[in-house]
Short mmCIF file of C-alpha atoms in Angstrom, two decimals:
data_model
loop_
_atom_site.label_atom_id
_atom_site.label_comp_id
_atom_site.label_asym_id
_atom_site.label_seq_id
_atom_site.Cartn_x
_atom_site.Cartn_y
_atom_site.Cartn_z
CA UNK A 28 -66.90 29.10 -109.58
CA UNK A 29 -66.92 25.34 -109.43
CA UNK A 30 -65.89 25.52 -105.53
CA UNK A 31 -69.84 27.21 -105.21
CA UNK A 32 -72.09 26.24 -107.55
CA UNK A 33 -75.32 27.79 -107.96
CA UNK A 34 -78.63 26.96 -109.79
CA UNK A 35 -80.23 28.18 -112.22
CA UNK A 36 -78.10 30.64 -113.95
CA UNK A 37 -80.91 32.55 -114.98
CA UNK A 38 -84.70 32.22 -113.93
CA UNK A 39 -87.67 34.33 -115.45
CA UNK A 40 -90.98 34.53 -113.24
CA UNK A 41 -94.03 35.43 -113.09
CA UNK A 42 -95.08 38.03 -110.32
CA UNK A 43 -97.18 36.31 -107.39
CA UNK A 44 -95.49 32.54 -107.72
CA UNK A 45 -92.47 31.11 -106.11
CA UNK A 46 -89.08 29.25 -106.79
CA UNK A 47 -86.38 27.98 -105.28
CA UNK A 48 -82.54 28.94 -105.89
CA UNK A 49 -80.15 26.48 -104.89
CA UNK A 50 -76.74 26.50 -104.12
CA UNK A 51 -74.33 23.56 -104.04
CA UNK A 52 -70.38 23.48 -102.27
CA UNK A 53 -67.61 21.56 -102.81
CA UNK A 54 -66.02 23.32 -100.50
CA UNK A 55 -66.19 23.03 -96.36
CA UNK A 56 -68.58 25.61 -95.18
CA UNK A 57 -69.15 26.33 -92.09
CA UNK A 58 -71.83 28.81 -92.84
CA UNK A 59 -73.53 30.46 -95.66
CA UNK A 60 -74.43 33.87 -96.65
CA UNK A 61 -77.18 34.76 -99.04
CA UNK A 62 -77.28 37.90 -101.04
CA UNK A 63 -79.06 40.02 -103.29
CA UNK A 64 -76.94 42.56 -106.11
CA UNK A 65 -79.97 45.03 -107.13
CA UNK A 66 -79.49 46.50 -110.81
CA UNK A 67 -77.64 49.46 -108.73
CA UNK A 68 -74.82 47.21 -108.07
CA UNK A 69 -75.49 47.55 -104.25
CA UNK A 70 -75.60 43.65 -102.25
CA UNK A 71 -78.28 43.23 -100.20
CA UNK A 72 -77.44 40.87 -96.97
CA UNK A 73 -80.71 38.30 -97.12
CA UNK A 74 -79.31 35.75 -94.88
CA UNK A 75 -76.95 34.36 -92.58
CA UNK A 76 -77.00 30.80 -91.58
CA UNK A 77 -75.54 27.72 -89.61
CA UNK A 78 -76.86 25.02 -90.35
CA UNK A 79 -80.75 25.02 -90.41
CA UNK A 80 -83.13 27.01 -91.67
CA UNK A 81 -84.53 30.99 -91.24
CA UNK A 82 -86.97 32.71 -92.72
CA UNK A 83 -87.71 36.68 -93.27
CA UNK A 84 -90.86 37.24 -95.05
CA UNK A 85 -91.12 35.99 -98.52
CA UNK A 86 -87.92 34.62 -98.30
CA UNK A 87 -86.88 31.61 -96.48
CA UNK A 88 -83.56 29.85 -97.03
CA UNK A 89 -81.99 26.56 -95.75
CA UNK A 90 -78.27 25.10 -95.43
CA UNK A 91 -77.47 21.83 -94.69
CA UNK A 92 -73.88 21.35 -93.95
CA UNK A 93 -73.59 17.70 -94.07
CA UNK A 94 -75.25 17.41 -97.58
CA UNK A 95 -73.11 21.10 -98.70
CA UNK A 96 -75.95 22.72 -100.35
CA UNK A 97 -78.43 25.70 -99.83
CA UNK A 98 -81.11 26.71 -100.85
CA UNK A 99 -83.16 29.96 -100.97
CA UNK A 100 -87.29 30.03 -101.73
CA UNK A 101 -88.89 32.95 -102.91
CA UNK A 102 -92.49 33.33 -102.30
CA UNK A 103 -95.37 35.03 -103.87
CA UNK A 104 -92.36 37.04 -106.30
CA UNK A 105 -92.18 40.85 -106.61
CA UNK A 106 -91.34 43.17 -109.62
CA UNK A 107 -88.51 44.35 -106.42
CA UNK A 108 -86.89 40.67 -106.25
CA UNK A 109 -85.48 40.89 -109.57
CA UNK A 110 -81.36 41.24 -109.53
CA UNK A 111 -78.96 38.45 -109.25
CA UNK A 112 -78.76 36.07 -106.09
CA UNK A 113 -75.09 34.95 -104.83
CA UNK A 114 -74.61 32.80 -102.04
CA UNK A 115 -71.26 32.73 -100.49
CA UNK A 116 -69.58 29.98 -98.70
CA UNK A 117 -67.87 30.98 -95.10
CA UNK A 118 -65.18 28.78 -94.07
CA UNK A 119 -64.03 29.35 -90.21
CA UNK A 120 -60.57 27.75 -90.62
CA UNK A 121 -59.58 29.71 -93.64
CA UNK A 122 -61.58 32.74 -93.21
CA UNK A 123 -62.89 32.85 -96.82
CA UNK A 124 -65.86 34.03 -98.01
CA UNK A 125 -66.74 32.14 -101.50
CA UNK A 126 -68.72 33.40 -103.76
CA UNK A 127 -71.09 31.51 -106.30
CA UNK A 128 -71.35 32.66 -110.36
CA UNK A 129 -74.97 34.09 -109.04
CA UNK A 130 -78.59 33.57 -110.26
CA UNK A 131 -79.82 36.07 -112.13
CA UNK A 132 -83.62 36.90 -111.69
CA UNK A 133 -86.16 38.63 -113.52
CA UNK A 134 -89.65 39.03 -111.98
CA UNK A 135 -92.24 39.95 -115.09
CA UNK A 136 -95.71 41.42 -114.50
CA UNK B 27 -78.37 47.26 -89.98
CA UNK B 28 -74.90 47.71 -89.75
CA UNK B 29 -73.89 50.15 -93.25
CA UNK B 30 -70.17 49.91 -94.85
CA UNK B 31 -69.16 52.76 -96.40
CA UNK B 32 -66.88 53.51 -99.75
CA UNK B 33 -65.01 56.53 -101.20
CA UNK B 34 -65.71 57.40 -103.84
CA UNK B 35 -67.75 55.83 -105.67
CA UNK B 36 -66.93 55.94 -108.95
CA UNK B 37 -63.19 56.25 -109.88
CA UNK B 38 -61.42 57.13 -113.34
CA UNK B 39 -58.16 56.82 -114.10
CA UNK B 40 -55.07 56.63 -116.94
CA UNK B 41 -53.18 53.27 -116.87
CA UNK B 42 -49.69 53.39 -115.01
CA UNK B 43 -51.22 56.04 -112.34
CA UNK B 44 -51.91 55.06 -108.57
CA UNK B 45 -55.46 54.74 -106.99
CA UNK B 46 -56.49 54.51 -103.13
CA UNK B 47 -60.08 53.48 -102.33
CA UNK B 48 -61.40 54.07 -99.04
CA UNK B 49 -63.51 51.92 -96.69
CA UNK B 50 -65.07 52.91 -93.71
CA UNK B 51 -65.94 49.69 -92.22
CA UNK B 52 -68.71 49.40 -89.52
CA UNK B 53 -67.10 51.09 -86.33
CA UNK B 54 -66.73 48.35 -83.88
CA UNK B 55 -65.58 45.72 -86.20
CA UNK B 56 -62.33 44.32 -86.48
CA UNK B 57 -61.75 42.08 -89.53
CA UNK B 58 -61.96 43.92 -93.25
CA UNK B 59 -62.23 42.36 -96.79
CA UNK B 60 -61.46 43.43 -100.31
CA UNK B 61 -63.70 41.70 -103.02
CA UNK B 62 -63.33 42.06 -106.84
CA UNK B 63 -66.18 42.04 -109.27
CA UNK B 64 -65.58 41.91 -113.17
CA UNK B 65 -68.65 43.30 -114.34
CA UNK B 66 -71.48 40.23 -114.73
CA UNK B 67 -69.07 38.31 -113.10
CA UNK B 68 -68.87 36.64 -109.65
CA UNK B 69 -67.12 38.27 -106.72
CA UNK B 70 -63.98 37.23 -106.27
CA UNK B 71 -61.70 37.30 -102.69
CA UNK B 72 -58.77 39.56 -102.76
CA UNK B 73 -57.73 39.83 -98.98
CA UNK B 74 -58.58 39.97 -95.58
CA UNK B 75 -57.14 41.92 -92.61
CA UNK B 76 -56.95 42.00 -88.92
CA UNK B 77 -55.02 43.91 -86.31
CA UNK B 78 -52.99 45.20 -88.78
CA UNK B 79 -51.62 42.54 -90.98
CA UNK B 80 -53.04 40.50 -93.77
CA UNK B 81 -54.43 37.36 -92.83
CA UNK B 82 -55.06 35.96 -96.54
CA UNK B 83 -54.51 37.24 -99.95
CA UNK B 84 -55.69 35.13 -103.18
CA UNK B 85 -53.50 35.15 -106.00
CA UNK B 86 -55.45 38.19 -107.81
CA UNK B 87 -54.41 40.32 -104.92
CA UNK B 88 -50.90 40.85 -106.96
CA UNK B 89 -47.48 42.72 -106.17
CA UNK B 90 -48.99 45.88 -107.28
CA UNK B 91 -51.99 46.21 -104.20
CA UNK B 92 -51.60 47.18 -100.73
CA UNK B 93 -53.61 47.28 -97.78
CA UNK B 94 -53.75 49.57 -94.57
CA UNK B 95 -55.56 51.04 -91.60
CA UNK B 96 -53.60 53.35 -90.41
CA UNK B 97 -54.89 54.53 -86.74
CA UNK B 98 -58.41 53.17 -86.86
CA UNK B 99 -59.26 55.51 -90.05
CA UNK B 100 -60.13 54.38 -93.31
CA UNK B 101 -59.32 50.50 -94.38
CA UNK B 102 -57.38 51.45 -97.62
CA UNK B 103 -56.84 49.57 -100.96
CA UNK B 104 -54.03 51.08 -102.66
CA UNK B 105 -53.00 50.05 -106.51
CA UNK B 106 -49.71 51.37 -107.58
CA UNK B 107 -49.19 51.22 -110.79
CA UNK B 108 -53.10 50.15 -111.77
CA UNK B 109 -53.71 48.25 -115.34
CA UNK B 110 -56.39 47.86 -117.79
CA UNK B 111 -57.27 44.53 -115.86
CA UNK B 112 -57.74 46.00 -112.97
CA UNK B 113 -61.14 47.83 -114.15
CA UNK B 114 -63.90 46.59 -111.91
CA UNK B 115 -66.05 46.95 -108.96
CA UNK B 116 -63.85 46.73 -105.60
CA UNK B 117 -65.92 46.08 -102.64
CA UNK B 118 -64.90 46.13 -99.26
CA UNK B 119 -66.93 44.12 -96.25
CA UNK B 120 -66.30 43.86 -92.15
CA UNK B 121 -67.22 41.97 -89.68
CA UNK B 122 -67.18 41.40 -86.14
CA UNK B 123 -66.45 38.18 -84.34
CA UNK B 124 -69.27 36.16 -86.00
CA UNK B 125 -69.03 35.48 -89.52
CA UNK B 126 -71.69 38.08 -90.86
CA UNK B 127 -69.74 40.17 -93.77
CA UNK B 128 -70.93 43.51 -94.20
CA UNK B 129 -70.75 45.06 -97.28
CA UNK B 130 -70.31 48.57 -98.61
CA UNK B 131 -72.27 49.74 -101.88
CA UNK B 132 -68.79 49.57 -104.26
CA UNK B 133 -66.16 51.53 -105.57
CA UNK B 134 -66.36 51.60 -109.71
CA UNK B 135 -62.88 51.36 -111.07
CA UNK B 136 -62.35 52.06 -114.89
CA UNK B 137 -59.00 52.01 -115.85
CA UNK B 138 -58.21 54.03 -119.39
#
């Protein structure tokens, strides 16, 4: 929605390079939550964050509060990384998770 | 890490009939969620719960949906009557005290 706007809608890769999803709020968020829907329809927690960064792997994902964007990088992509992305805004006052439209990836030998 | 689990997982029904879906939330947590998702579309926030009562509901959580846990057991969404618009995935998440949501693999809803 446009309260959680993510970037690109869609993204096509090559396997073995990298890209960056990003996710900008309108809203206040107090932290973010990054997941992964597999074709299954199953979400995949990726990340959890305050403000800073973390990293797991290939993955690595930042959130700064102050500027209200994230973003997630994807390293060295796998055929496995394809599905669609959402990050979800978490605000502590009205205890609402947000949800972006998603970024739908495809990872192409 | 922590799983959420839904019942069942794929539900069918006739328009005008009533549906419960079930959510086992992760055992020691105390706040539960109900999330909509059209199919290819974004999730969407229904309601959220805690010590019994509803906390928040957004204004797709309508008239016709109710929530319960009665005695620590499932973390119910009830529709009664359902309606062709109400075909989607539900999805139910829980947390703790930190803001982590948890969430459980989906409950298919086609309404006929």
């Amino acid at each position: 929605g446009d309260k959680v706007k993510q970037s690109p809608s869609a993204l096509s890769l090559q396997e073995g390079t990298n890209s960056a999803l990003r996710c900008n709020f309108s809203i206040a968020a107090t932290t973010v939550q990054w997941f992964l829907q597999n074709p299954r329809g199953s979400l995949i927690n990726l990340f959890y964050l305050v403000p800073g960064t973390k990293e797991n792997g290939r993955l690595k994902s930042a959130f700064d509060s102050k500027e209200s964007y994230s973003t997630l990088h994807i390293r060295d992509a796998q055929l496995e990384d394809s599905g669609t992305y959402f990050c979800a805004a978490y605000n502590t006052n009205t205890g609402k998770l947000t949800f972006g439209d998603g970024t739908v990836l495809t990872v192409k030998p | 890490g922590p799983k959420v689990l839904q019942i069942p997982s794929h539900q069918i029904i006739d328009m005008g009939q009533m549906v419960t879906l079930n959510c086992d939330p992760v055992s020691n947590h105390l706040y539960f969620y109900w999330y909509k998702q059209i199919l290819g579309q974004q999730m969407e926030f229904l309601v959220n719960f805690y010590n019994g009562k509803v906390m928040e509901k957004s204004k797709l959580f309508k008239d016709q949906f109710s929530v319960e846990r009665p005695d620590g057991s499932y973390f119910t969404l009830k529709i009664q009557p359902t309606a062709l618009e109400d075909s989607a995935v539900y999805f139910c998440a829980s947390r703790q005290g930190g803001d982590t949501q948890y969430f459980g693999p989906g409950t298919r809803l086609l309404v006929l």
